[in-house]
Tab-separated table of C-alpha atoms in Angstrom:
chain	number	residue	atom	x	y	z
A	465	MET	CA	86.112	227.431	75.936
A	466	SER	CA	83.508	225.576	77.792
A	467	GLU	CA	84.090	223.146	80.563
A	468	ARG	CA	82.999	220.248	78.253
A	469	ASP	CA	85.715	220.972	75.817
A	470	SER	CA	88.287	220.423	78.496
A	471	TRP	CA	87.184	216.769	79.128
A	472	PRO	CA	89.353	214.069	77.658
A	473	ASP	CA	88.142	212.107	74.674
A	474	ALA	CA	86.342	208.867	75.479
A	475	PRO	CA	88.263	205.783	74.626
A	476	GLU	CA	87.167	203.849	71.599
A	477	LEU	CA	85.427	200.632	72.394
A	478	VAL	CA	86.918	197.593	70.790
A	479	ASP	CA	84.433	195.042	69.518
A	480	PRO	CA	84.305	191.941	71.704
A	481	PRO	CA	85.718	188.900	70.017
A	482	ALA	CA	83.367	186.535	68.380
A	483	GLU	CA	82.501	183.419	70.230
A	484	ASP	CA	84.312	181.237	67.699
A	485	GLU	CA	87.452	183.310	67.728
A	486	GLU	CA	90.201	182.331	70.081
A	487	THR	CA	91.850	184.926	72.166
A	488	PRO	CA	95.344	183.856	72.963
A	489	ASP	CA	95.414	186.142	75.942
A	490	ALA	CA	92.280	184.676	77.341
A	491	GLU	CA	93.445	181.037	76.951
A	492	VAL	CA	93.756	179.300	80.173
A	493	ALA	CA	96.896	177.304	80.372
A	494	ALA	CA	95.938	173.683	80.135
A	495	ASP	CA	96.797	171.559	83.019
A	496	PRO	CA	100.012	169.790	82.303
A	497	GLU	CA	99.486	166.179	81.455
A	498	PRO	CA	100.335	164.001	84.383
A	499	GLU	CA	103.592	162.265	83.894
A	500	PRO	CA	103.123	158.557	83.570
A	501	SER	CA	103.894	156.921	86.845
A	502	VAL	CA	106.794	154.613	86.628
A	503	GLU	CA	105.593	151.295	87.984
A	504	GLU	CA	108.144	149.353	89.817
A	505	PRO	CA	108.545	145.960	88.234
A	506	GLU	CA	106.903	143.309	90.318
A	507	ALA	CA	109.309	140.895	91.822
A	508	GLU	CA	109.047	137.731	89.846
A	509	GLU	CA	108.121	134.762	91.961
A	510	PRO	CA	110.634	131.989	91.577
A	511	GLU	CA	109.207	129.240	89.499
A	512	ALA	CA	108.445	126.151	91.486
A	513	GLU	CA	110.983	123.554	90.647
A	514	GLU	CA	109.443	120.311	89.582
A	515	PRO	CA	110.577	117.453	91.796
A	516	GLU	CA	113.017	115.285	90.059
A	517	ALA	CA	111.519	111.997	89.148
A	518	GLU	CA	112.958	109.340	91.387
A	519	GLU	CA	114.528	106.556	89.529
A	520	PRO	CA	112.865	103.266	90.434
A	521	GLU	CA	115.039	101.103	92.550
A	522	ALA	CA	116.404	98.172	90.715
A	523	GLU	CA	114.550	95.068	91.750
A	524	GLU	CA	116.641	92.345	93.200
A	525	PRO	CA	116.641	89.147	91.255
A	526	ALA	CA	114.369	86.468	92.625
A	527	ASP	CA	117.387	84.353	93.590
A	528	ALA	CA	118.713	87.143	95.827
A	529	VAL	CA	115.538	87.365	97.930
A	530	ALA	CA	115.843	85.342	101.083
A	531	ALA	CA	113.275	82.584	101.262
A	532	PRO	CA	110.929	82.914	104.237
A	533	SER	CA	111.839	80.659	107.120
A	534	GLU	CA	109.467	77.769	107.776
A	535	HIS	CA	110.147	77.640	111.478
A	536	ALA	CA	111.272	79.822	114.359
A	537	GLU	CA	114.813	79.293	115.550
A	538	GLY	CA	115.557	78.232	119.096
A	539	ASP	CA	115.261	75.140	121.260
A	540	PHE	CA	112.237	73.976	123.193
A	541	SER	CA	112.591	73.527	126.944
A	542	VAL	CA	110.381	72.471	129.849
A	543	PRO	CA	110.807	74.305	133.169
A	544	ASP	CA	112.429	72.331	135.969
A	545	GLY	CA	110.304	70.500	138.502
A	546	TYR	CA	107.847	68.823	136.106
A	547	GLY	CA	107.559	65.219	135.059
A	548	ILE	CA	108.440	64.695	131.393
A	549	LEU	CA	107.217	61.901	129.163
A	550	GLN	CA	109.200	62.153	125.947
A	551	GLY	CA	110.029	59.636	123.248
A	552	LYS	CA	113.209	59.038	121.321
A	553	SER	CA	113.566	58.398	117.612
A	554	GLU	CA	115.084	54.961	118.123
A	555	GLY	CA	114.029	51.847	116.233
A	556	GLY	CA	115.033	48.944	118.431
A	557	ARG	CA	112.673	46.047	117.763
A	558	ARG	CA	109.890	48.167	116.337
A	559	ALA	CA	108.154	47.515	113.004
A	560	VAL	CA	107.421	50.454	110.703
A	561	GLY	CA	104.977	50.743	107.806
A	562	ILE	CA	105.626	53.187	104.953
A	563	VAL	CA	102.945	54.319	102.513
A	564	VAL	CA	104.340	56.192	99.526
A	565	SER	CA	102.758	57.816	96.477
A	566	ARG	CA	103.973	56.806	92.999
A	567	PHE	CA	102.724	60.093	91.533
A	568	ASN	CA	105.585	62.580	91.148
A	569	GLY	CA	107.820	59.564	91.518
A	570	ALA	CA	111.052	61.458	90.849
A	571	VAL	CA	110.462	63.234	94.157
A	572	THR	CA	108.764	60.517	96.212
A	573	SER	CA	111.441	57.934	95.392
A	574	LYS	CA	114.047	60.257	96.934
A	575	LEU	CA	111.819	60.820	99.957
A	576	LEU	CA	111.652	57.047	100.334
A	577	GLU	CA	115.418	56.693	100.067
A	578	GLY	CA	115.891	59.240	102.838
A	579	ALA	CA	113.307	57.513	105.020
A	580	LEU	CA	114.888	54.083	104.611
A	581	ALA	CA	118.367	55.465	105.362
A	582	GLU	CA	117.034	57.103	108.529
A	583	LEU	CA	115.358	53.864	109.642
A	584	GLU	CA	118.632	52.020	109.186
A	585	THR	CA	120.432	54.672	111.250
A	586	ALA	CA	117.774	54.327	113.960
A	587	GLY	CA	118.373	50.570	114.157
A	588	VAL	CA	115.189	49.316	112.497
A	589	ALA	CA	115.845	46.039	110.711
A	590	ARG	CA	114.904	45.715	107.037
A	591	GLU	CA	112.622	42.793	107.724
A	592	ALA	CA	110.655	44.986	110.167
A	593	ILE	CA	109.865	47.528	107.428
A	594	THR	CA	106.921	47.259	105.023
A	595	VAL	CA	106.655	49.624	102.036
A	596	MET	CA	103.222	50.054	100.407
A	597	PRO	CA	103.250	52.134	97.171
A	598	VAL	CA	99.901	53.714	96.214
A	599	PRO	CA	98.838	55.612	93.061
A	600	GLY	CA	98.830	59.125	94.533
A	601	ALA	CA	98.658	61.305	97.611
A	602	PHE	CA	94.867	61.001	97.732
A	603	GLU	CA	95.207	57.261	98.458
A	604	LEU	CA	97.713	57.680	101.295
A	605	PRO	CA	95.140	57.993	104.122
A	606	ILE	CA	93.249	54.770	103.392
A	607	ALA	CA	96.518	52.874	102.968
A	608	ALA	CA	97.849	54.237	106.248
A	609	MET	CA	94.570	53.319	107.935
A	610	ALA	CA	94.776	49.757	106.626
A	611	LEU	CA	98.347	49.253	107.864
A	612	ALA	CA	97.597	50.814	111.238
A	613	LYS	CA	94.575	48.571	111.816
A	614	THR	CA	96.715	45.449	111.583
A	615	ARG	CA	98.374	46.454	114.866
A	616	ARG	CA	101.650	45.108	113.515
A	617	TYR	CA	103.391	48.465	113.223
A	618	ALA	CA	104.555	50.879	115.901
A	619	CYS	CA	104.114	53.797	113.493
A	620	ILE	CA	103.227	54.614	109.901
A	621	VAL	CA	105.197	56.997	107.696
A	622	ALA	CA	103.297	58.618	104.806
A	623	LEU	CA	105.337	60.009	101.894
A	624	GLY	CA	104.019	61.925	98.883
A	625	CYS	CA	104.334	65.032	96.772
A	626	VAL	CA	101.624	67.398	95.522
A	627	ILE	CA	102.542	70.270	93.178
A	628	ARG	CA	100.270	73.267	92.672
A	629	GLY	CA	98.870	73.678	89.154
A	630	ASP	CA	96.444	75.942	87.341
A	631	THR	CA	93.346	74.288	88.818
A	632	PRO	CA	92.053	73.784	92.401
A	633	HIS	CA	93.199	70.136	92.203
A	634	PHE	CA	96.138	70.920	94.514
A	635	ASP	CA	93.955	72.252	97.324
A	636	PHE	CA	91.613	69.269	97.326
A	637	VAL	CA	94.330	66.617	97.195
A	638	ALA	CA	96.715	68.228	99.684
A	639	GLY	CA	93.945	69.045	102.132
A	640	GLU	CA	92.317	65.603	101.968
A	641	ALA	CA	95.675	63.866	102.321
A	642	ALA	CA	96.515	65.817	105.455
A	643	SER	CA	93.120	65.436	107.134
A	644	GLY	CA	92.823	61.778	106.111
A	645	LEU	CA	96.216	60.840	107.561
A	646	GLN	CA	95.347	62.585	110.803
A	647	LEU	CA	92.050	60.720	110.918
A	648	ALA	CA	93.864	57.407	110.440
A	649	ALA	CA	96.033	58.165	113.470
A	650	LEU	CA	93.126	59.329	115.614
A	651	GLU	CA	90.942	56.311	114.866
A	652	THR	CA	93.620	53.677	115.354
A	653	GLY	CA	95.840	55.269	117.982
A	654	VAL	CA	98.882	54.446	115.836
A	655	PRO	CA	101.162	57.437	115.092
A	656	VAL	CA	101.060	58.474	111.426
A	657	ALA	CA	103.927	60.771	110.410
A	658	PHE	CA	103.216	63.317	107.686
A	659	GLY	CA	105.923	63.320	104.996
A	660	VAL	CA	103.945	64.816	102.123
A	661	LEU	CA	105.505	67.736	100.271
A	662	THR	CA	103.106	70.474	99.139
A	663	LEU	CA	104.977	72.566	96.562
A	664	SER	CA	104.236	75.555	94.339
A	665	GLU	CA	106.674	74.251	91.722
A	666	ALA	CA	108.736	71.115	91.268
A	667	GLU	CA	112.077	72.902	91.790
A	668	GLN	CA	111.204	73.489	95.454
A	669	ALA	CA	111.501	69.778	96.151
A	670	ASP	CA	115.322	69.807	96.135
A	671	ASP	CA	115.450	71.797	99.386
A	672	ARG	CA	112.870	69.579	101.105
A	673	LEU	CA	113.976	66.031	100.383
A	674	ASP	CA	114.973	65.565	104.029
A	675	LYS	CA	111.264	65.473	104.908
A	676	GLY	CA	111.304	61.716	104.426
A	677	ALA	CA	113.940	61.271	107.123
A	678	GLU	CA	112.201	63.851	109.282
A	679	ALA	CA	108.916	61.942	109.071
A	680	VAL	CA	110.692	58.774	110.203
A	681	ARG	CA	112.160	60.521	113.244
A	682	THR	CA	108.719	61.914	114.090
A	683	GLY	CA	107.014	58.517	113.750
A	684	LEU	CA	109.621	56.705	115.872
A	685	GLU	CA	109.537	59.365	118.588
A	686	MET	CA	105.752	59.165	118.830
A	687	ALA	CA	105.858	55.364	118.878
A	688	ASP	CA	108.369	55.440	121.728
A	689	VAL	CA	106.391	57.910	123.837
A	690	PHE	CA	103.198	55.892	123.321
A	691	ALA	CA	105.047	52.761	124.458
A	692	GLN	CA	106.201	54.589	127.571
A	693	LEU	CA	102.659	55.793	128.233
A	694	ARG	CA	101.242	52.263	127.978
A	695	ALA	CA	103.951	50.935	130.275
A	696	ALA	CA	103.280	53.661	132.828
A	697	ALA	CA	99.550	52.924	132.725
A	698	GLN	CA	100.144	49.238	133.526
A	699	ARG	CA	102.094	49.932	136.685
């Protein structure tokens, strides 16, 4: 036996697998699919609470609203050590002329009643009082001027009532009455007391009917202080 016969038989070659054939042994284990990450639920933001609608405050009825004051409270005083020339609302032997508007007569007649009662309280005799009715407040200045120019009266009291309407009539009449009465006093030197009501509505007159008496007190006080001034000038 030769040396070649003692060699082992060559192993049989196995055909390589075709390209399209799968070899289970040669499969590479696929990467495991990543487990889905569990997302933590986002913290829910608290919903913004809508502000509660405020209930409108109940409006107070018009009657409950305090009417604005027409003057500041408190008394007037003059410091000590000064000479004072001040009149008093006393009638004595003085004569007084009253001019009064017939327009809005339901109001002006009551103003006149208050003025006459105040003159009686002040000691002015009836025969020393002259009442001159005129058509309206616009005619008050010329009537007051006429009475003052006679030099028979210590003071003139003007009474009237103007009520605001839907037109500018109120502004013209009230303004002209006020400036005209002041002019009558300035030109003659005779005190003219302003007793004309200027109202937004007729119902306001009830709370102001004392203006007639107030105008009388004003006129008499001015007449008295003017008399004192003339007497002091003659000394």
